[in-house]
mmCIF file of C-alpha atoms in Angstrom:
data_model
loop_
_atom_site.group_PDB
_atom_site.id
_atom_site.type_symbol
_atom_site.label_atom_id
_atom_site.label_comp_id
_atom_site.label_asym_id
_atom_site.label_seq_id
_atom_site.Cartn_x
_atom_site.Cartn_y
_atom_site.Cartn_z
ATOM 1 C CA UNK A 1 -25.248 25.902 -175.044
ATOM 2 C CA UNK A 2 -27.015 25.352 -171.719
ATOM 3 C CA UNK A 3 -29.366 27.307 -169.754
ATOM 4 C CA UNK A 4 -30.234 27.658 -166.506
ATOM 5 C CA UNK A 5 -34.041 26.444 -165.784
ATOM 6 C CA UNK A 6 -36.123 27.723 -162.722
ATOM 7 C CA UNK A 7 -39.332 25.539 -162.186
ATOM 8 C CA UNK A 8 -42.163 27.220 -160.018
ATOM 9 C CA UNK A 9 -45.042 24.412 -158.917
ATOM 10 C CA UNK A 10 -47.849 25.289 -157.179
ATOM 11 C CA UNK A 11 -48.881 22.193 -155.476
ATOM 12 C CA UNK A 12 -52.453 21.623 -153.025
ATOM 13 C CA UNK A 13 -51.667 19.551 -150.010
ATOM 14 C CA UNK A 14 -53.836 15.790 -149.645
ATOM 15 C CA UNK A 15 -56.659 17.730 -147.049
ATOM 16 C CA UNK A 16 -57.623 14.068 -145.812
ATOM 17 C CA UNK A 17 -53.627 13.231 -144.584
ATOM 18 C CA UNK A 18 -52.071 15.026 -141.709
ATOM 19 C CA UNK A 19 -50.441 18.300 -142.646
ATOM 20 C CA UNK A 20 -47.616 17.516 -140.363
ATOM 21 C CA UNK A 21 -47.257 14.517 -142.351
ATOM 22 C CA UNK A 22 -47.355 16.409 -145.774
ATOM 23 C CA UNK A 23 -45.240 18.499 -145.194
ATOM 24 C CA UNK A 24 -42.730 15.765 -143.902
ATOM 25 C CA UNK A 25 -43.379 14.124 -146.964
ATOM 26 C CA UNK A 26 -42.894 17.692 -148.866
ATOM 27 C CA UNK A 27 -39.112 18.233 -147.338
ATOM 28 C CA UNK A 28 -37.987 14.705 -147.626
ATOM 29 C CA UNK A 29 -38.619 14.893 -151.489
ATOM 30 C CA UNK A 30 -36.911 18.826 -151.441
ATOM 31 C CA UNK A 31 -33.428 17.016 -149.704
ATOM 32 C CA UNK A 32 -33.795 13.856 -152.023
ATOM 33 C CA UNK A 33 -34.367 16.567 -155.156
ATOM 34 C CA UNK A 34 -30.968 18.295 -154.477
ATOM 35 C CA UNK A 35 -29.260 15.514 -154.340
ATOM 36 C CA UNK A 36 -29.902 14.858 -157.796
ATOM 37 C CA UNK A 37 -27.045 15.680 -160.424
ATOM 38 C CA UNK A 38 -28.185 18.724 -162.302
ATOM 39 C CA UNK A 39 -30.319 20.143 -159.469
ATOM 40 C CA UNK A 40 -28.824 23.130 -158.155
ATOM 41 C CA UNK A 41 -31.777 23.473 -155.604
ATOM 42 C CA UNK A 42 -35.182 22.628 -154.181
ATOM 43 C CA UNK A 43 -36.996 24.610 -151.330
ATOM 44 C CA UNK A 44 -40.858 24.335 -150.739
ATOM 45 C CA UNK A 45 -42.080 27.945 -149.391
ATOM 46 C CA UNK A 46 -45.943 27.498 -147.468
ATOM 47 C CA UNK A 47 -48.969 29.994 -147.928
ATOM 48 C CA UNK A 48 -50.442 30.794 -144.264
ATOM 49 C CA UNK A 49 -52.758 32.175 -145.860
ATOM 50 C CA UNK A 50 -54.085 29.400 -147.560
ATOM 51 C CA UNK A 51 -52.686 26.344 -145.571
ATOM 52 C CA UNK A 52 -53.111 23.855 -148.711
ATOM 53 C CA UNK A 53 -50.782 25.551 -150.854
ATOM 54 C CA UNK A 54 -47.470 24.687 -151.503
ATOM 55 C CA UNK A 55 -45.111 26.214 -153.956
ATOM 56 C CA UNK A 56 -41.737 24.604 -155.026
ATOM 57 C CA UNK A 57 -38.579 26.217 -156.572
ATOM 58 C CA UNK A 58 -36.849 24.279 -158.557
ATOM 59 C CA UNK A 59 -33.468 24.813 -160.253
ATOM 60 C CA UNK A 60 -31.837 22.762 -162.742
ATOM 61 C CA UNK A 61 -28.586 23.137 -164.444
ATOM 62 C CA UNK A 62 -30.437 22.378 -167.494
ATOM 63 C CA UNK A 63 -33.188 20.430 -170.002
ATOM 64 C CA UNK A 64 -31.525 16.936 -168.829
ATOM 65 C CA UNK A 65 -31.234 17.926 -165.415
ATOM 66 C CA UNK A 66 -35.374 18.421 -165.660
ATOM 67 C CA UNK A 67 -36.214 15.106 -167.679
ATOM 68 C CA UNK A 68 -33.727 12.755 -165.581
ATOM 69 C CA UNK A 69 -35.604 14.274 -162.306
ATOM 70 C CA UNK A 70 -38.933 12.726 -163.182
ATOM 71 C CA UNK A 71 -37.168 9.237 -163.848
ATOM 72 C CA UNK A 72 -36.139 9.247 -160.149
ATOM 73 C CA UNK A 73 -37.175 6.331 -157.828
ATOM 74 C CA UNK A 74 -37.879 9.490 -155.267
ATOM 75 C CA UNK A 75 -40.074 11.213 -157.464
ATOM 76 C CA UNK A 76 -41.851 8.261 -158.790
ATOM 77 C CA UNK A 77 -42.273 7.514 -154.968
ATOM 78 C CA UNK A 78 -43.563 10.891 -154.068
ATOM 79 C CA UNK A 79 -45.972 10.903 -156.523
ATOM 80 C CA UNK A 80 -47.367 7.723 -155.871
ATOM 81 C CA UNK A 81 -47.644 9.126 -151.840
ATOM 82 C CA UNK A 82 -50.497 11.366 -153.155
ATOM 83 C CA UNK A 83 -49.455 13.835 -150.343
ATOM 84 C CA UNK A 84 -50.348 16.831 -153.076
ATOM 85 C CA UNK A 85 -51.632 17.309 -156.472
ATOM 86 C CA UNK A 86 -49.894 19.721 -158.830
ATOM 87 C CA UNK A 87 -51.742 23.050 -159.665
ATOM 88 C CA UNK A 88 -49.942 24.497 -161.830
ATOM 89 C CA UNK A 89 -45.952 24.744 -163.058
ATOM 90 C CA UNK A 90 -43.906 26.801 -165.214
ATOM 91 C CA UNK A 91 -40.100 27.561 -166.197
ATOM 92 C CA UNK A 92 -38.502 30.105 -166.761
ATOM 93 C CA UNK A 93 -34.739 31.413 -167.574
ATOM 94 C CA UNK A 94 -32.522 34.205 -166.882
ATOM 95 C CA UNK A 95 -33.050 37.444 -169.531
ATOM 96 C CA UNK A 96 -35.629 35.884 -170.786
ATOM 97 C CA UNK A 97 -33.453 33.508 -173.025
ATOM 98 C CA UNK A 98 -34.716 30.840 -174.415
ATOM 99 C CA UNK A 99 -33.282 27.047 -172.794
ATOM 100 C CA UNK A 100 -32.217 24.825 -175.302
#
């Protein structure tokens, strides 16, 4: 059986590039995530209250969905940008069930 996987990542924005640029950068990879088989969406929400922050919801259809998006030329490309570093990240599931 399959189960639905939210990922939360807190990412911290490259201070020394333009944020402007960043958070070009930030959207680009959002659209090129949900265009990804499995990935039923990508949005990037911004703290004003502290302007480095970035946190990304992720949703994947399932465990595959998750592995296959780190594989992707766009994510491998993002990365290697260095626009942000990850803080933190965590999944979770509906009701708390496990995914398998």
């Amino acid at each position: 059986m399959s189960q639905t996987i939210f990922v939360t990542a807190e990412l911290r924005m490259n201070a020394e590039k333009p944020r402007s640029t960043v958070i070009q950068a930030i959207e680009q990879f959002c659209l090129d995530m949900q265009s990804e088989t499995g990935c039923l969406q990508a949005i990037a929400t911004y703290d004003d209250n502290m302007p480095q922050r970035v946190i990304l919801w992720e949703c994947y259809e399932n465990r595959d969905a998750i592995e296959a998006h780190f594989s992707m030329p766009h994510t491998r490309a993002f990365i290697a940008l260095e626009m942000t570093e990850l803080v933190q990240a965590f999944e979770t599931q509906k009701n708390g069930e496990q995914a398998l």
